[in-house]
PDB file of C-alpha atoms and ligand atoms in Angstrom:
ATOM      1  CA  MET A 688     -57.180  87.499  65.622  1.00  0.00           C
ATOM      2  CA  LEU A 689     -58.907  88.845  62.579  1.00  0.00           C
ATOM      3  CA  THR A 690     -60.858  86.704  60.147  1.00  0.00           C
ATOM      4  CA  GLN A 691     -58.903  86.870  56.924  1.00  0.00           C
ATOM      5  CA  GLN A 692     -59.220  85.597  53.370  1.00  0.00           C
ATOM      6  CA  THR A 693     -56.126  84.242  51.649  1.00  0.00           C
ATOM      7  CA  TYR A 694     -55.422  82.991  48.141  1.00  0.00           C
ATOM      8  CA  ILE A 695     -54.118  79.430  48.137  1.00  0.00           C
ATOM      9  CA  MET A 696     -53.020  77.660  44.975  1.00  0.00           C
ATOM     10  CA  LEU A 697     -52.043  73.997  44.787  1.00  0.00           C
ATOM     11  CA  LYS A 698     -49.444  73.859  42.036  1.00  0.00           C
ATOM     12  CA  PRO A 699     -49.218  71.273  39.206  1.00  0.00           C
ATOM     13  CA  ASP A 700     -46.991  68.879  41.184  1.00  0.00           C
ATOM     14  CA  ALA A 701     -49.656  68.607  43.913  1.00  0.00           C
ATOM     15  CA  LEU A 702     -52.166  67.399  41.298  1.00  0.00           C
ATOM     16  CA  LYS A 703     -49.719  65.117  39.480  1.00  0.00           C
ATOM     17  CA  ARG A 704     -48.665  63.500  42.755  1.00  0.00           C
ATOM     18  CA  GLN A 705     -52.309  63.155  43.844  1.00  0.00           C
ATOM     19  CA  LEU A 706     -51.735  65.183  47.017  1.00  0.00           C
ATOM     20  CA  LEU A 707     -54.792  67.406  46.535  1.00  0.00           C
ATOM     21  CA  GLY A 708     -56.941  65.541  49.074  1.00  0.00           C
ATOM     22  CA  GLU A 709     -54.103  65.334  51.589  1.00  0.00           C
ATOM     23  CA  ILE A 710     -53.417  69.081  51.484  1.00  0.00           C
ATOM     24  CA  ILE A 711     -57.103  70.092  51.480  1.00  0.00           C
ATOM     25  CA  THR A 712     -57.681  67.791  54.470  1.00  0.00           C
ATOM     26  CA  ARG A 713     -54.939  69.593  56.391  1.00  0.00           C
ATOM     27  CA  ILE A 714     -56.497  72.971  55.624  1.00  0.00           C
ATOM     28  CA  GLU A 715     -59.937  71.780  56.736  1.00  0.00           C
ATOM     29  CA  LYS A 716     -58.646  70.003  59.863  1.00  0.00           C
ATOM     30  CA  LYS A 717     -56.880  73.214  60.875  1.00  0.00           C
ATOM     31  CA  GLY A 718     -60.328  74.797  60.969  1.00  0.00           C
ATOM     32  CA  TYR A 719     -60.203  77.007  57.896  1.00  0.00           C
ATOM     33  CA  GLN A 720     -63.064  77.206  55.406  1.00  0.00           C
ATOM     34  CA  ILE A 721     -62.618  76.800  51.669  1.00  0.00           C
ATOM     35  CA  VAL A 722     -65.193  79.270  50.371  1.00  0.00           C
ATOM     36  CA  GLN A 723     -64.336  79.147  46.657  1.00  0.00           C
ATOM     37  CA  ALA A 724     -62.311  76.676  44.611  1.00  0.00           C
ATOM     38  CA  LYS A 725     -61.620  75.833  40.970  1.00  0.00           C
ATOM     39  CA  LEU A 726     -59.230  73.903  38.764  1.00  0.00           C
ATOM     40  CA  ILE A 727     -57.565  76.211  36.253  1.00  0.00           C
ATOM     41  CA  GLN A 728     -54.834  76.119  33.624  1.00  0.00           C
ATOM     42  CA  LEU A 729     -52.522  79.104  34.021  1.00  0.00           C
ATOM     43  CA  ASN A 730     -51.024  80.897  31.025  1.00  0.00           C
ATOM     44  CA  ALA A 731     -47.744  82.810  30.628  1.00  0.00           C
ATOM     45  CA  PRO A 732     -49.177  86.365  31.082  1.00  0.00           C
ATOM     46  CA  LEU A 733     -51.047  85.358  34.248  1.00  0.00           C
ATOM     47  CA  ILE A 734     -47.924  83.691  35.666  1.00  0.00           C
ATOM     48  CA  ALA A 735     -45.873  86.802  34.869  1.00  0.00           C
ATOM     49  CA  GLU A 736     -48.423  88.977  36.663  1.00  0.00           C
ATOM     50  CA  HIS A 737     -48.626  86.698  39.700  1.00  0.00           C
ATOM     51  CA  TYR A 738     -44.857  86.274  39.982  1.00  0.00           C
ATOM     52  CA  ALA A 739     -43.859  89.777  38.815  1.00  0.00           C
ATOM     53  CA  HIS A 740     -41.473  90.039  41.781  1.00  0.00           C
ATOM     54  CA  LEU A 741     -39.463  87.115  40.338  1.00  0.00           C
ATOM     55  CA  LEU A 742     -39.368  88.004  36.619  1.00  0.00           C
ATOM     56  CA  ASP A 743     -35.688  88.986  36.724  1.00  0.00           C
ATOM     57  CA  GLN A 744     -34.576  85.864  38.596  1.00  0.00           C
ATOM     58  CA  THR A 745     -32.483  83.277  36.735  1.00  0.00           C
ATOM     59  CA  PHE A 746     -34.919  80.530  37.808  1.00  0.00           C
ATOM     60  CA  TYR A 747     -37.989  82.331  36.383  1.00  0.00           C
ATOM     61  CA  PRO A 748     -38.106  80.291  33.099  1.00  0.00           C
ATOM     62  CA  LYS A 749     -38.068  77.087  35.176  1.00  0.00           C
ATOM     63  CA  LEU A 750     -40.833  78.450  37.406  1.00  0.00           C
ATOM     64  CA  GLU A 751     -42.924  79.357  34.351  1.00  0.00           C
ATOM     65  CA  THR A 752     -42.458  75.900  32.769  1.00  0.00           C
ATOM     66  CA  TYR A 753     -43.450  74.294  36.071  1.00  0.00           C
ATOM     67  CA  LEU A 754     -46.623  76.344  36.398  1.00  0.00           C
ATOM     68  CA  LEU A 755     -47.588  75.698  32.760  1.00  0.00           C
ATOM     69  CA  SER A 756     -47.069  71.943  33.135  1.00  0.00           C
ATOM     70  CA  GLY A 757     -50.645  71.206  34.232  1.00  0.00           C
ATOM     71  CA  PRO A 758     -53.667  72.621  36.010  1.00  0.00           C
ATOM     72  CA  VAL A 759     -53.556  74.252  39.436  1.00  0.00           C
ATOM     73  CA  PHE A 760     -56.218  74.139  42.129  1.00  0.00           C
ATOM     74  CA  ALA A 761     -57.086  77.695  43.191  1.00  0.00           C
ATOM     75  CA  MET A 762     -58.868  78.388  46.481  1.00  0.00           C
ATOM     76  CA  ILE A 763     -60.019  81.174  48.733  1.00  0.00           C
ATOM     77  CA  VAL A 764     -59.363  80.056  52.307  1.00  0.00           C
ATOM     78  CA  VAL A 765     -60.955  81.892  55.233  1.00  0.00           C
ATOM     79  CA  GLY A 766     -60.252  81.798  58.954  1.00  0.00           C
ATOM     80  CA  PRO A 767     -58.720  83.563  61.941  1.00  0.00           C
ATOM     81  CA  ASP A 768     -55.328  84.971  60.913  1.00  0.00           C
ATOM     82  CA  ALA A 769     -55.540  82.744  57.821  1.00  0.00           C
ATOM     83  CA  ILE A 770     -52.824  84.553  55.812  1.00  0.00           C
ATOM     84  CA  GLN A 771     -49.950  83.905  58.238  1.00  0.00           C
ATOM     85  CA  GLY A 772     -51.626  80.698  59.446  1.00  0.00           C
ATOM     86  CA  MET A 773     -51.516  79.194  55.966  1.00  0.00           C
ATOM     87  CA  ARG A 774     -47.923  80.376  55.462  1.00  0.00           C
ATOM     88  CA  ASN A 775     -47.031  78.576  58.719  1.00  0.00           C
ATOM     89  CA  MET A 776     -48.736  75.389  57.511  1.00  0.00           C
ATOM     90  CA  MET A 777     -46.971  75.621  54.116  1.00  0.00           C
ATOM     91  CA  GLY A 778     -43.475  76.025  55.516  1.00  0.00           C
ATOM     92  CA  PRO A 779     -40.808  78.378  54.146  1.00  0.00           C
ATOM     93  CA  THR A 780     -39.987  78.914  50.458  1.00  0.00           C
ATOM     94  CA  ASN A 781     -36.638  77.182  50.900  1.00  0.00           C
ATOM     95  CA  VAL A 782     -37.847  73.619  51.227  1.00  0.00           C
ATOM     96  CA  PHE A 783     -34.640  72.580  52.953  1.00  0.00           C
ATOM     97  CA  GLU A 784     -35.621  74.826  55.868  1.00  0.00           C
ATOM     98  CA  ALA A 785     -39.207  73.485  55.945  1.00  0.00           C
ATOM     99  CA  THR A 786     -39.629  71.371  59.058  1.00  0.00           C
ATOM    100  CA  PRO A 787     -41.649  68.127  59.263  1.00  0.00           C
ATOM    101  CA  GLY A 788     -45.282  68.894  59.967  1.00  0.00           C
ATOM    102  CA  THR A 789     -45.416  71.588  57.304  1.00  0.00           C
ATOM    103  CA  ILE A 790     -46.773  70.789  53.835  1.00  0.00           C
ATOM    104  CA  ARG A 791     -43.501  71.591  52.106  1.00  0.00           C
ATOM    105  CA  GLY A 792     -41.500  69.934  54.904  1.00  0.00           C
ATOM    106  CA  ASP A 793     -43.475  66.716  54.611  1.00  0.00           C
ATOM    107  CA  TYR A 794     -43.943  66.430  50.851  1.00  0.00           C
ATOM    108  CA  ALA A 795     -41.433  68.577  48.913  1.00  0.00           C
ATOM    109  CA  THR A 796     -37.727  68.141  48.225  1.00  0.00           C
ATOM    110  CA  ASP A 797     -37.130  70.887  45.649  1.00  0.00           C
ATOM    111  CA  VAL A 798     -37.112  74.681  45.970  1.00  0.00           C
ATOM    112  CA  THR A 799     -39.140  75.124  42.759  1.00  0.00           C
ATOM    113  CA  TYR A 800     -41.499  72.144  43.009  1.00  0.00           C
ATOM    114  CA  ASN A 801     -42.939  73.043  46.398  1.00  0.00           C
ATOM    115  CA  LEU A 802     -46.618  72.175  45.916  1.00  0.00           C
ATOM    116  CA  ILE A 803     -48.411  75.245  47.230  1.00  0.00           C
ATOM    117  CA  HIS A 804     -48.735  79.017  46.971  1.00  0.00           C
ATOM    118  CA  GLY A 805     -50.185  81.185  49.730  1.00  0.00           C
ATOM    119  CA  SER A 806     -50.598  84.957  49.891  1.00  0.00           C
ATOM    120  CA  ASP A 807     -47.923  86.658  52.003  1.00  0.00           C
ATOM    121  CA  SER A 808     -49.755  89.819  53.161  1.00  0.00           C
ATOM    122  CA  VAL A 809     -53.222  91.335  53.531  1.00  0.00           C
ATOM    123  CA  GLU A 810     -52.552  93.545  50.505  1.00  0.00           C
ATOM    124  CA  ASN A 811     -51.384  90.666  48.292  1.00  0.00           C
ATOM    125  CA  ALA A 812     -54.233  88.404  49.428  1.00  0.00           C
ATOM    126  CA  ALA A 813     -56.748  90.992  48.167  1.00  0.00           C
ATOM    127  CA  ILE A 814     -54.869  91.430  44.868  1.00  0.00           C
ATOM    128  CA  GLU A 815     -54.512  87.680  44.297  1.00  0.00           C
ATOM    129  CA  ILE A 816     -58.149  86.887  45.153  1.00  0.00           C
ATOM    130  CA  GLU A 817     -59.219  89.547  42.655  1.00  0.00           C
ATOM    131  CA  ARG A 818     -56.723  88.200  40.082  1.00  0.00           C
ATOM    132  CA  PHE A 819     -58.009  84.628  40.207  1.00  0.00           C
ATOM    133  CA  PHE A 820     -61.614  84.978  41.400  1.00  0.00           C
ATOM    134  CA  GLY A 821     -62.557  88.585  40.542  1.00  0.00           C
TER     135      GLY A 821
HETATM  136  P1  LIG B 414     -43.395  81.589  48.212  1.00  0.00           P
HETATM  137  O1  LIG B 414     -44.042  80.631  47.242  1.00  0.00           O
HETATM  138  O2  LIG B 414     -42.919  80.865  49.462  1.00  0.00           O
HETATM  139  O3  LIG B 414     -44.218  82.810  48.527  1.00  0.00           O
HETATM  140  P2  LIG B 414     -41.765  83.237  46.417  1.00  0.00           P
HETATM  141  O4  LIG B 414     -40.483  83.908  46.802  1.00  0.00           O
HETATM  142  O5  LIG B 414     -42.967  84.098  46.206  1.00  0.00           O
HETATM  143  O6  LIG B 414     -42.038  82.109  47.526  1.00  0.00           O
HETATM  144  O7  LIG B 414     -41.446  82.381  45.134  1.00  0.00           O
HETATM  145  C1  LIG B 414     -42.485  81.877  44.328  1.00  0.00           C
HETATM  146  C2  LIG B 414     -42.110  80.499  43.844  1.00  0.00           C
HETATM  147  O8  LIG B 414     -40.956  80.548  43.011  1.00  0.00           O
HETATM  148  C3  LIG B 414     -41.720  79.514  44.960  1.00  0.00           C
HETATM  149  O9  LIG B 414     -42.831  78.967  45.639  1.00  0.00           O
HETATM  150  C4  LIG B 414     -40.942  78.480  44.173  1.00  0.00           C
HETATM  151  O10 LIG B 414     -41.823  77.631  43.432  1.00  0.00           O
HETATM  152  C5  LIG B 414     -40.164  79.373  43.202  1.00  0.00           C
HETATM  153  N1  LIG B 414     -38.873  79.799  43.756  1.00  0.00           N
HETATM  154  C6  LIG B 414     -38.656  80.746  44.688  1.00  0.00           C
HETATM  155  N2  LIG B 414     -37.349  80.897  44.979  1.00  0.00           N
HETATM  156  C7  LIG B 414     -36.710  80.011  44.184  1.00  0.00           C
HETATM  157  C8  LIG B 414     -35.302  79.692  43.995  1.00  0.00           C
HETATM  158  O11 LIG B 414     -34.403  80.248  44.641  1.00  0.00           O
HETATM  159  N3  LIG B 414     -35.031  78.726  43.069  1.00  0.00           N
HETATM  160  C9  LIG B 414     -35.990  78.091  42.347  1.00  0.00           C
HETATM  161  N4  LIG B 414     -37.321  78.379  42.478  1.00  0.00           N
HETATM  162  C10 LIG B 414     -37.676  79.318  43.395  1.00  0.00           C
HETATM  163 MG1  LIG B 415     -44.765  84.341  47.246  1.00  0.00          MG
END
């Protein structure tokens, strides 16, 4: 187990539905540390950079509208194996495959509006932390 840093972002639906405390509590109870955090309003260029791998998808305009719809809560989360550990706590991208006990499994019913982003690799965690906290 290596101590890792991961970029976690609670998306606008998490704030609108007042699930911020609930999700942060889960992260803390797991044993991870939140070492930096801030509320930010994303803009279109930043969303395009962060989701560059999805720019050619038909659902991209919907994703952009969603992420522009209100502030997000950005965090750096630290802990043993925190990158995969947070992905496990989030549940899979396809919310219909997200089992109860995961954040998406417990609180999300839509593939787009799935509450939370978490880095998916060591390389992307470093890039995303620099992007939002550098
Ligand atoms: P991830 O958030 O689990 O890492 P990505 O594939 O990186 O998943 O997708 C980024 C975000 O784009 C998802 O969290 C979700 O909000 C949205 N998204 C991904 N796939 C779909 C889809 O097939 N339809 C609609 N929205 C999607
Ligand atoms: Mg992703």
